């Protein structure tokens, strides 16, 4: 695992990056992961080591303006970051120098980032697959017109999500997607349950930062217009506490976790479509016990 600020140097769409890579092996596929509204990079950090332990290079990224960036901005961040990550394959001194298969790329996003992941699949059909975690479209026009017809899409959602209700968000997105797809709805899962492979929770997500959360929310809603992105080390006017919400990680992988099927299904999806392992297909036909809905 290593921080990769050099990958952000030429981009205005993401400002931080951490790469999680297997210690050995070559021809490795990769996935880029982005969070949601007011989330800093590490809210989804539990996914990084989990995926790396199964032979996938994972990179989490932080948005340039997490309080303002909607689906299109998060889509751009995912695609820019994926392109930047591939450059590590030819950078002397990189821990993954010569070890990446640059043709096998995927994206994954949470909440507004889940909306961004769907737009990325629409914009870049060369992606092998995508995963939308509790996706939120925030009313973007593409979600009433067309979604991907070629990039396999996995939806992981909680059926008790009040922030991005599945009946208004993930399920309509799923129905509009004509590519290979799978919808896994977790029984009694809220908006935070998909933030880690063993099932995240709100307490880890918010990290007991009630004051900072309140401050960020008030300042965001009182901001007349969102300030453009600024580089690391500079506070954003409309989010004065940049680490005040969504710091994670939550749902770190653990043996026999009650909600471990979240990570299991995501991994099987990536093994099938990103790694090309046909043996994973049968695992995607088995309905997990924690599912309130499971269909493809």
PDB file of N, CA, C and O in Angstrom, residues 60-130:
ATOM      1  N   UNK A  60      -8.076   3.993  -4.083  1.00  0.00           N
ATOM      2  CA  UNK A  60      -9.105   4.905  -3.592  1.00  0.00           C
ATOM      3  C   UNK A  60      -8.667   6.316  -3.916  1.00  0.00           C
ATOM      4  O   UNK A  60      -7.473   6.630  -3.907  1.00  0.00           O
ATOM      5  N   UNK A  61      -9.641   7.179  -4.200  1.00  0.00           N
ATOM      6  CA  UNK A  61      -9.314   8.559  -4.538  1.00  0.00           C
ATOM      7  C   UNK A  61     -10.199   9.519  -3.756  1.00  0.00           C
ATOM      8  O   UNK A  61     -11.300   9.167  -3.310  1.00  0.00           O
ATOM      9  N   UNK A  62      -9.705  10.743  -3.595  1.00  0.00           N
ATOM     10  CA  UNK A  62     -10.470  11.811  -2.977  1.00  0.00           C
ATOM     11  C   UNK A  62     -10.848  12.839  -4.016  1.00  0.00           C
ATOM     12  O   UNK A  62     -10.013  13.262  -4.825  1.00  0.00           O
ATOM     13  N   UNK A  63     -12.116  13.251  -4.003  1.00  0.00           N
ATOM     14  CA  UNK A  63     -12.590  14.244  -4.965  1.00  0.00           C
ATOM     15  C   UNK A  63     -12.004  15.614  -4.697  1.00  0.00           C
ATOM     16  O   UNK A  63     -11.698  15.972  -3.557  1.00  0.00           O
ATOM     17  N   UNK A  64     -11.894  16.406  -5.744  1.00  0.00           N
ATOM     18  CA  UNK A  64     -11.397  17.767  -5.599  1.00  0.00           C
ATOM     19  C   UNK A  64     -12.341  18.615  -4.758  1.00  0.00           C
ATOM     20  O   UNK A  64     -11.910  19.459  -3.990  1.00  0.00           O
ATOM     21  N   UNK A  65     -13.623  18.407  -4.911  1.00  0.00           N
ATOM     22  CA  UNK A  65     -14.606  19.192  -4.174  1.00  0.00           C
ATOM     23  C   UNK A  65     -15.715  18.265  -3.687  1.00  0.00           C
ATOM     24  O   UNK A  65     -16.795  18.200  -4.275  1.00  0.00           O
ATOM     25  N   UNK A  66     -15.464  17.518  -2.600  1.00  0.00           N
ATOM     26  CA  UNK A  66     -16.412  16.476  -2.179  1.00  0.00           C
ATOM     27  C   UNK A  66     -17.770  17.002  -1.764  1.00  0.00           C
ATOM     28  O   UNK A  66     -18.741  16.257  -1.758  1.00  0.00           O
ATOM     29  N   UNK A  67     -17.853  18.277  -1.419  1.00  0.00           N
ATOM     30  CA  UNK A  67     -19.123  18.857  -1.029  1.00  0.00           C
ATOM     31  C   UNK A  67     -19.947  19.318  -2.224  1.00  0.00           C
ATOM     32  O   UNK A  67     -21.142  19.557  -2.093  1.00  0.00           O
ATOM     33  N   UNK A  68     -19.328  19.427  -3.396  1.00  0.00           N
ATOM     34  CA  UNK A  68     -20.021  19.962  -4.564  1.00  0.00           C
ATOM     35  C   UNK A  68     -20.067  19.001  -5.751  1.00  0.00           C
ATOM     36  O   UNK A  68     -20.960  19.097  -6.582  1.00  0.00           O
ATOM     37  N   UNK A  69     -19.100  18.116  -5.851  1.00  0.00           N
ATOM     38  CA  UNK A  69     -19.016  17.238  -7.024  1.00  0.00           C
ATOM     39  C   UNK A  69     -20.202  16.278  -7.080  1.00  0.00           C
ATOM     40  O   UNK A  69     -20.456  15.523  -6.139  1.00  0.00           O
ATOM     41  N   UNK A  70     -20.885  16.281  -8.211  1.00  0.00           N
ATOM     42  CA  UNK A  70     -22.006  15.371  -8.422  1.00  0.00           C
ATOM     43  C   UNK A  70     -21.560  14.212  -9.312  1.00  0.00           C
ATOM     44  O   UNK A  70     -20.372  13.987  -9.495  1.00  0.00           O
ATOM     45  N   UNK A  71     -22.515  13.477  -9.866  1.00  0.00           N
ATOM     46  CA  UNK A  71     -22.175  12.306 -10.656  1.00  0.00           C
ATOM     47  C   UNK A  71     -21.201  12.554 -11.787  1.00  0.00           C
ATOM     48  O   UNK A  71     -20.209  11.817 -11.937  1.00  0.00           O
ATOM     49  N   UNK A  72     -21.403  13.569 -12.628  1.00  0.00           N
ATOM     50  CA  UNK A  72     -20.483  13.793 -13.746  1.00  0.00           C
ATOM     51  C   UNK A  72     -19.054  14.082 -13.297  1.00  0.00           C
ATOM     52  O   UNK A  72     -18.096  13.613 -13.933  1.00  0.00           O
ATOM     53  N   UNK A  73     -18.905  14.853 -12.214  1.00  0.00           N
ATOM     54  CA  UNK A  73     -17.564  15.140 -11.712  1.00  0.00           C
ATOM     55  C   UNK A  73     -16.904  13.886 -11.149  1.00  0.00           C
ATOM     56  O   UNK A  73     -15.700  13.658 -11.321  1.00  0.00           O
ATOM     57  N   UNK A  74     -17.671  13.061 -10.487  1.00  0.00           N
ATOM     58  CA  UNK A  74     -17.115  11.821  -9.929  1.00  0.00           C
ATOM     59  C   UNK A  74     -16.831  10.810 -11.040  1.00  0.00           C
ATOM     60  O   UNK A  74     -15.883  10.026 -10.936  1.00  0.00           O
ATOM     61  N   UNK A  75     -17.627  10.836 -12.085  1.00  0.00           N
ATOM     62  CA  UNK A  75     -17.327  10.035 -13.275  1.00  0.00           C
ATOM     63  C   UNK A  75     -15.984  10.432 -13.856  1.00  0.00           C
ATOM     64  O   UNK A  75     -15.134   9.582 -14.140  1.00  0.00           O
ATOM     65  N   UNK A  76     -15.778  11.729 -14.031  1.00  0.00           N
ATOM     66  CA  UNK A  76     -14.511  12.216 -14.584  1.00  0.00           C
ATOM     67  C   UNK A  76     -13.343  11.849 -13.676  1.00  0.00           C
ATOM     68  O   UNK A  76     -12.265  11.435 -14.149  1.00  0.00           O
ATOM     69  N   UNK A  77     -13.543  11.972 -12.357  1.00  0.00           N
ATOM     70  CA  UNK A  77     -12.474  11.621 -11.418  1.00  0.00           C
ATOM     71  C   UNK A  77     -12.105  10.148 -11.549  1.00  0.00           C
ATOM     72  O   UNK A  77     -10.918   9.787 -11.555  1.00  0.00           O
ATOM     73  N   UNK A  78     -13.102   9.280 -11.656  1.00  0.00           N
ATOM     74  CA  UNK A  78     -12.833   7.847 -11.800  1.00  0.00           C
ATOM     75  C   UNK A  78     -12.048   7.541 -13.067  1.00  0.00           C
ATOM     76  O   UNK A  78     -11.056   6.795 -13.040  1.00  0.00           O
ATOM     77  N   UNK A  79     -12.464   8.126 -14.176  1.00  0.00           N
ATOM     78  CA  UNK A  79     -11.796   7.834 -15.439  1.00  0.00           C
ATOM     79  C   UNK A  79     -10.407   8.463 -15.504  1.00  0.00           C
ATOM     80  O   UNK A  79      -9.463   7.850 -16.011  1.00  0.00           O
ATOM     81  N   UNK A  80     -10.269   9.680 -14.980  1.00  0.00           N
ATOM     82  CA  UNK A  80      -8.945  10.314 -14.925  1.00  0.00           C
ATOM     83  C   UNK A  80      -8.002   9.497 -14.048  1.00  0.00           C
ATOM     84  O   UNK A  80      -6.832   9.290 -14.384  1.00  0.00           O
ATOM     85  N   UNK A  81      -8.509   9.048 -12.908  1.00  0.00           N
ATOM     86  CA  UNK A  81      -7.677   8.294 -11.968  1.00  0.00           C
ATOM     87  C   UNK A  81      -7.300   6.933 -12.539  1.00  0.00           C
ATOM     88  O   UNK A  81      -6.176   6.456 -12.341  1.00  0.00           O
ATOM     89  N   UNK A  82      -8.221   6.300 -13.244  1.00  0.00           N
ATOM     90  CA  UNK A  82      -7.909   5.008 -13.860  1.00  0.00           C
ATOM     91  C   UNK A  82      -6.796   5.162 -14.892  1.00  0.00           C
ATOM     92  O   UNK A  82      -5.871   4.345 -14.948  1.00  0.00           O
ATOM     93  N   UNK A  83      -6.881   6.205 -15.682  1.00  0.00           N
ATOM     94  CA  UNK A  83      -5.826   6.473 -16.666  1.00  0.00           C
ATOM     95  C   UNK A  83      -4.492   6.742 -15.969  1.00  0.00           C
ATOM     96  O   UNK A  83      -3.441   6.224 -16.376  1.00  0.00           O
ATOM     97  N   UNK A  84      -4.535   7.533 -14.896  1.00  0.00           N
ATOM     98  CA  UNK A  84      -3.311   7.855 -14.169  1.00  0.00           C
ATOM     99  C   UNK A  84      -2.704   6.602 -13.537  1.00  0.00           C
ATOM    100  O   UNK A  84      -1.481   6.417 -13.542  1.00  0.00           O
ATOM    101  N   UNK A  85      -3.556   5.730 -13.012  1.00  0.00           N
ATOM    102  CA  UNK A  85      -3.053   4.510 -12.376  1.00  0.00           C
ATOM    103  C   UNK A  85      -2.295   3.639 -13.373  1.00  0.00           C
ATOM    104  O   UNK A  85      -1.279   3.024 -13.022  1.00  0.00           O
ATOM    105  N   UNK A  86      -2.744   3.599 -14.602  1.00  0.00           N
ATOM    106  CA  UNK A  86      -2.068   2.760 -15.600  1.00  0.00           C
ATOM    107  C   UNK A  86      -0.646   3.242 -15.863  1.00  0.00           C
ATOM    108  O   UNK A  86       0.221   2.457 -16.272  1.00  0.00           O
ATOM    109  N   UNK A  87      -0.388   4.524 -15.612  1.00  0.00           N
ATOM    110  CA  UNK A  87       0.963   5.052 -15.831  1.00  0.00           C
ATOM    111  C   UNK A  87       1.970   4.457 -14.852  1.00  0.00           C
ATOM    112  O   UNK A  87       3.185   4.484 -15.100  1.00  0.00           O
ATOM    113  N   UNK A  88       1.483   3.902 -13.726  1.00  0.00           N
ATOM    114  CA  UNK A  88       2.380   3.253 -12.777  1.00  0.00           C
ATOM    115  C   UNK A  88       3.028   2.006 -13.379  1.00  0.00           C
ATOM    116  O   UNK A  88       4.067   1.544 -12.905  1.00  0.00           O
ATOM    117  N   UNK A  89       2.426   1.491 -14.423  1.00  0.00           N
ATOM    118  CA  UNK A  89       2.968   0.299 -15.078  1.00  0.00           C
ATOM    119  C   UNK A  89       4.291   0.564 -15.788  1.00  0.00           C
ATOM    120  O   UNK A  89       5.073  -0.354 -16.029  1.00  0.00           O
ATOM    121  N   UNK A  90       4.547   1.846 -16.108  1.00  0.00           N
ATOM    122  CA  UNK A  90       5.771   2.201 -16.841  1.00  0.00           C
ATOM    123  C   UNK A  90       6.655   3.170 -16.062  1.00  0.00           C
ATOM    124  O   UNK A  90       7.680   3.615 -16.574  1.00  0.00           O
ATOM    125  N   UNK A  91       6.270   3.494 -14.833  1.00  0.00           N
ATOM    126  CA  UNK A  91       7.074   4.423 -14.026  1.00  0.00           C
ATOM    127  C   UNK A  91       8.161   3.665 -13.277  1.00  0.00           C
ATOM    128  O   UNK A  91       7.861   2.789 -12.466  1.00  0.00           O
ATOM    129  N   UNK A  92       9.390   4.009 -13.541  1.00  0.00           N
ATOM    130  CA  UNK A  92      10.503   3.392 -12.822  1.00  0.00           C
ATOM    131  C   UNK A  92      10.360   3.646 -11.325  1.00  0.00           C
ATOM    132  O   UNK A  92      10.083   4.761 -10.892  1.00  0.00           O
ATOM    133  N   UNK A  93      10.507   2.614 -10.532  1.00  0.00           N
ATOM    134  CA  UNK A  93      10.389   2.744  -9.086  1.00  0.00           C
ATOM    135  C   UNK A  93       9.008   2.464  -8.552  1.00  0.00           C
ATOM    136  O   UNK A  93       8.815   2.349  -7.335  1.00  0.00           O
ATOM    137  N   UNK A  94       8.026   2.349  -9.426  1.00  0.00           N
ATOM    138  CA  UNK A  94       6.671   2.030  -8.991  1.00  0.00           C
ATOM    139  C   UNK A  94       6.612   0.606  -8.459  1.00  0.00           C
ATOM    140  O   UNK A  94       7.257  -0.305  -8.996  1.00  0.00           O
ATOM    141  N   UNK A  95       5.819   0.394  -7.431  1.00  0.00           N
ATOM    142  CA  UNK A  95       5.659  -0.952  -6.870  1.00  0.00           C
ATOM    143  C   UNK A  95       4.909  -1.881  -7.818  1.00  0.00           C
ATOM    144  O   UNK A  95       4.908  -3.102  -7.628  1.00  0.00           O
ATOM    145  N   UNK A  96       4.263  -1.315  -8.811  1.00  0.00           N
ATOM    146  CA  UNK A  96       3.552  -2.146  -9.788  1.00  0.00           C
ATOM    147  C   UNK A  96       4.130  -1.934 -11.192  1.00  0.00           C
ATOM    148  O   UNK A  96       3.444  -2.148 -12.191  1.00  0.00           O
ATOM    149  N   UNK A  97       5.385  -1.547 -11.246  1.00  0.00           N
ATOM    150  CA  UNK A  97       6.069  -1.382 -12.534  1.00  0.00           C
ATOM    151  C   UNK A  97       6.036  -2.704 -13.305  1.00  0.00           C
ATOM    152  O   UNK A  97       6.468  -3.749 -12.810  1.00  0.00           O
ATOM    153  N   UNK A  98       5.499  -2.661 -14.516  1.00  0.00           N
ATOM    154  CA  UNK A  98       5.454  -3.845 -15.362  1.00  0.00           C
ATOM    155  C   UNK A  98       4.513  -4.938 -14.885  1.00  0.00           C
ATOM    156  O   UNK A  98       4.533  -6.053 -15.424  1.00  0.00           O
ATOM    157  N   UNK A  99       3.644  -4.644 -13.901  1.00  0.00           N
ATOM    158  CA  UNK A  99       2.793  -5.692 -13.319  1.00  0.00           C
ATOM    159  C   UNK A  99       1.316  -5.519 -13.644  1.00  0.00           C
ATOM    160  O   UNK A  99       0.507  -6.383 -13.301  1.00  0.00           O
ATOM    161  N   UNK A 100       0.941  -4.423 -14.292  1.00  0.00           N
ATOM    162  CA  UNK A 100      -0.467  -4.168 -14.585  1.00  0.00           C
ATOM    163  C   UNK A 100      -0.865  -4.703 -15.957  1.00  0.00           C
ATOM    164  O   UNK A 100      -0.089  -4.631 -16.915  1.00  0.00           O
ATOM    165  N   UNK A 101      -2.076  -5.194 -16.045  1.00  0.00           N
ATOM    166  CA  UNK A 101      -2.703  -5.439 -17.333  1.00  0.00           C
ATOM    167  C   UNK A 101      -3.582  -4.222 -17.595  1.00  0.00           C
ATOM    168  O   UNK A 101      -4.682  -4.097 -17.035  1.00  0.00           O
ATOM    169  N   UNK A 102      -3.106  -3.308 -18.408  1.00  0.00           N
ATOM    170  CA  UNK A 102      -3.790  -2.025 -18.589  1.00  0.00           C
ATOM    171  C   UNK A 102      -5.096  -2.147 -19.371  1.00  0.00           C
ATOM    172  O   UNK A 102      -5.836  -1.169 -19.484  1.00  0.00           O
ATOM    173  N   UNK A 103      -5.380  -3.320 -19.884  1.00  0.00           N
ATOM    174  CA  UNK A 103      -6.641  -3.519 -20.607  1.00  0.00           C
ATOM    175  C   UNK A 103      -7.765  -3.969 -19.673  1.00  0.00           C
ATOM    176  O   UNK A 103      -8.927  -3.994 -20.081  1.00  0.00           O
ATOM    177  N   UNK A 104      -7.427  -4.322 -18.455  1.00  0.00           N
ATOM    178  CA  UNK A 104      -8.439  -4.824 -17.522  1.00  0.00           C
ATOM    179  C   UNK A 104      -8.640  -3.812 -16.400  1.00  0.00           C
ATOM    180  O   UNK A 104      -7.918  -3.796 -15.404  1.00  0.00           O
ATOM    181  N   UNK A 105      -9.643  -2.952 -16.594  1.00  0.00           N
ATOM    182  CA  UNK A 105      -9.913  -1.861 -15.662  1.00  0.00           C
ATOM    183  C   UNK A 105     -11.377  -1.880 -15.238  1.00  0.00           C
ATOM    184  O   UNK A 105     -12.254  -2.239 -16.012  1.00  0.00           O
ATOM    185  N   UNK A 106     -11.628  -1.465 -13.995  1.00  0.00           N
ATOM    186  CA  UNK A 106     -12.990  -1.364 -13.478  1.00  0.00           C
ATOM    187  C   UNK A 106     -13.100  -0.117 -12.606  1.00  0.00           C
ATOM    188  O   UNK A 106     -12.084   0.486 -12.220  1.00  0.00           O
ATOM    189  N   UNK A 107     -14.325   0.275 -12.299  1.00  0.00           N
ATOM    190  CA  UNK A 107     -14.575   1.408 -11.404  1.00  0.00           C
ATOM    191  C   UNK A 107     -15.635   1.012 -10.384  1.00  0.00           C
ATOM    192  O   UNK A 107     -16.451   0.115 -10.620  1.00  0.00           O
ATOM    193  N   UNK A 108     -15.615   1.737  -9.278  1.00  0.00           N
ATOM    194  CA  UNK A 108     -16.531   1.452  -8.173  1.00  0.00           C
ATOM    195  C   UNK A 108     -16.790   2.766  -7.441  1.00  0.00           C
ATOM    196  O   UNK A 108     -15.871   3.573  -7.229  1.00  0.00           O
ATOM    197  N   UNK A 109     -18.038   3.026  -7.076  1.00  0.00           N
ATOM    198  CA  UNK A 109     -18.339   4.269  -6.388  1.00  0.00           C
ATOM    199  C   UNK A 109     -19.474   4.115  -5.401  1.00  0.00           C
ATOM    200  O   UNK A 109     -20.341   3.239  -5.542  1.00  0.00           O
ATOM    201  N   UNK A 110     -19.474   4.989  -4.404  1.00  0.00           N
ATOM    202  CA  UNK A 110     -20.446   4.953  -3.319  1.00  0.00           C
ATOM    203  C   UNK A 110     -21.305   6.210  -3.351  1.00  0.00           C
ATOM    204  O   UNK A 110     -20.790   7.328  -3.505  1.00  0.00           O
ATOM    205  N   UNK A 111     -22.621   6.040  -3.220  1.00  0.00           N
ATOM    206  CA  UNK A 111     -23.565   7.142  -3.149  1.00  0.00           C
ATOM    207  C   UNK A 111     -23.464   7.980  -4.430  1.00  0.00           C
ATOM    208  O   UNK A 111     -23.666   7.456  -5.523  1.00  0.00           O
ATOM    209  N   UNK A 112     -23.129   9.262  -4.342  1.00  0.00           N
ATOM    210  CA  UNK A 112     -22.929  10.039  -5.568  1.00  0.00           C
ATOM    211  C   UNK A 112     -21.810   9.449  -6.416  1.00  0.00           C
ATOM    212  O   UNK A 112     -21.839   9.542  -7.646  1.00  0.00           O
ATOM    213  N   UNK A 113     -20.850   8.807  -5.751  1.00  0.00           N
ATOM    214  CA  UNK A 113     -19.799   8.108  -6.493  1.00  0.00           C
ATOM    215  C   UNK A 113     -20.343   6.896  -7.231  1.00  0.00           C
ATOM    216  O   UNK A 113     -19.820   6.503  -8.282  1.00  0.00           O
ATOM    217  N   UNK A 114     -21.415   6.278  -6.678  1.00  0.00           N
ATOM    218  CA  UNK A 114     -22.077   5.181  -7.373  1.00  0.00           C
ATOM    219  C   UNK A 114     -22.773   5.672  -8.628  1.00  0.00           C
ATOM    220  O   UNK A 114     -22.805   4.971  -9.650  1.00  0.00           O
ATOM    221  N   UNK A 115     -23.329   6.878  -8.555  1.00  0.00           N
ATOM    222  CA  UNK A 115     -23.866   7.499  -9.767  1.00  0.00           C
ATOM    223  C   UNK A 115     -22.750   7.758 -10.759  1.00  0.00           C
ATOM    224  O   UNK A 115     -22.893   7.518 -11.966  1.00  0.00           O
ATOM    225  N   UNK A 116     -21.601   8.233 -10.245  1.00  0.00           N
ATOM    226  CA  UNK A 116     -20.451   8.475 -11.108  1.00  0.00           C
ATOM    227  C   UNK A 116     -19.935   7.215 -11.774  1.00  0.00           C
ATOM    228  O   UNK A 116     -19.521   7.228 -12.939  1.00  0.00           O
ATOM    229  N   UNK A 117     -19.963   6.094 -11.039  1.00  0.00           N
ATOM    230  CA  UNK A 117     -19.498   4.825 -11.610  1.00  0.00           C
ATOM    231  C   UNK A 117     -20.385   4.396 -12.771  1.00  0.00           C
ATOM    232  O   UNK A 117     -19.907   3.869 -13.786  1.00  0.00           O
ATOM    233  N   UNK A 118     -21.694   4.628 -12.647  1.00  0.00           N
ATOM    234  CA  UNK A 118     -22.599   4.288 -13.742  1.00  0.00           C
ATOM    235  C   UNK A 118     -22.366   5.175 -14.961  1.00  0.00           C
ATOM    236  O   UNK A 118     -22.410   4.703 -16.108  1.00  0.00           O
ATOM    237  N   UNK A 119     -22.112   6.455 -14.734  1.00  0.00           N
ATOM    238  CA  UNK A 119     -21.814   7.350 -15.851  1.00  0.00           C
ATOM    239  C   UNK A 119     -20.484   6.993 -16.494  1.00  0.00           C
ATOM    240  O   UNK A 119     -20.331   7.090 -17.720  1.00  0.00           O
ATOM    241  N   UNK A 120     -19.515   6.549 -15.680  1.00  0.00           N
ATOM    242  CA  UNK A 120     -18.224   6.132 -16.226  1.00  0.00           C
ATOM    243  C   UNK A 120     -18.393   4.913 -17.139  1.00  0.00           C
ATOM    244  O   UNK A 120     -17.771   4.815 -18.199  1.00  0.00           O
ATOM    245  N   UNK A 121     -19.267   3.989 -16.726  1.00  0.00           N
ATOM    246  CA  UNK A 121     -19.539   2.811 -17.551  1.00  0.00           C
ATOM    247  C   UNK A 121     -20.197   3.212 -18.868  1.00  0.00           C
ATOM    248  O   UNK A 121     -19.990   2.571 -19.902  1.00  0.00           O
ATOM    249  N   UNK A 122     -20.991   4.262 -18.825  1.00  0.00           N
ATOM    250  CA  UNK A 122     -21.642   4.765 -20.033  1.00  0.00           C
ATOM    251  C   UNK A 122     -20.645   5.481 -20.935  1.00  0.00           C
ATOM    252  O   UNK A 122     -20.667   5.322 -22.161  1.00  0.00           O
ATOM    253  N   UNK A 123     -19.723   6.242 -20.320  1.00  0.00           N
ATOM    254  CA  UNK A 123     -18.757   7.044 -21.084  1.00  0.00           C
ATOM    255  C   UNK A 123     -17.596   6.226 -21.633  1.00  0.00           C
ATOM    256  O   UNK A 123     -17.028   6.567 -22.662  1.00  0.00           O
ATOM    257  N   UNK A 124     -17.212   5.163 -20.928  1.00  0.00           N
ATOM    258  CA  UNK A 124     -16.043   4.378 -21.319  1.00  0.00           C
ATOM    259  C   UNK A 124     -16.399   2.892 -21.419  1.00  0.00           C
ATOM    260  O   UNK A 124     -16.237   2.142 -20.468  1.00  0.00           O
ATOM    261  N   UNK A 125     -16.858   2.458 -22.587  1.00  0.00           N
ATOM    262  CA  UNK A 125     -17.254   1.052 -22.736  1.00  0.00           C
ATOM    263  C   UNK A 125     -16.093   0.071 -22.709  1.00  0.00           C
ATOM    264  O   UNK A 125     -16.315  -1.141 -22.718  1.00  0.00           O
ATOM    265  N   UNK A 126     -14.850   0.586 -22.638  1.00  0.00           N
ATOM    266  CA  UNK A 126     -13.698  -0.319 -22.534  1.00  0.00           C
ATOM    267  C   UNK A 126     -13.520  -0.862 -21.126  1.00  0.00           C
ATOM    268  O   UNK A 126     -12.730  -1.785 -20.907  1.00  0.00           O
ATOM    269  N   UNK A 127     -14.239  -0.305 -20.151  1.00  0.00           N
ATOM    270  CA  UNK A 127     -14.195  -0.845 -18.789  1.00  0.00           C
ATOM    271  C   UNK A 127     -14.724  -2.273 -18.796  1.00  0.00           C
ATOM    272  O   UNK A 127     -15.698  -2.594 -19.486  1.00  0.00           O
ATOM    273  N   UNK A 128     -14.101  -3.134 -18.000  1.00  0.00           N
ATOM    274  CA  UNK A 128     -14.543  -4.528 -17.944  1.00  0.00           C
ATOM    275  C   UNK A 128     -15.802  -4.703 -17.103  1.00  0.00           C
ATOM    276  O   UNK A 128     -16.612  -5.596 -17.351  1.00  0.00           O
ATOM    277  N   UNK A 129     -15.957  -3.871 -16.074  1.00  0.00           N
ATOM    278  CA  UNK A 129     -17.155  -3.933 -15.236  1.00  0.00           C
ATOM    279  C   UNK A 129     -17.165  -2.738 -14.299  1.00  0.00           C
ATOM    280  O   UNK A 129     -16.201  -1.961 -14.235  1.00  0.00           O
ATOM    281  N   UNK A 130     -18.264  -2.586 -13.561  1.00  0.00           N
ATOM    282  CA  UNK A 130     -18.395  -1.493 -12.597  1.00  0.00           C
ATOM    283  C   UNK A 130     -19.265  -1.951 -11.440  1.00  0.00           C
ATOM    284  O   UNK A 130     -20.059  -2.888 -11.572  1.00  0.00           O
TER     285      UNK A 130
END
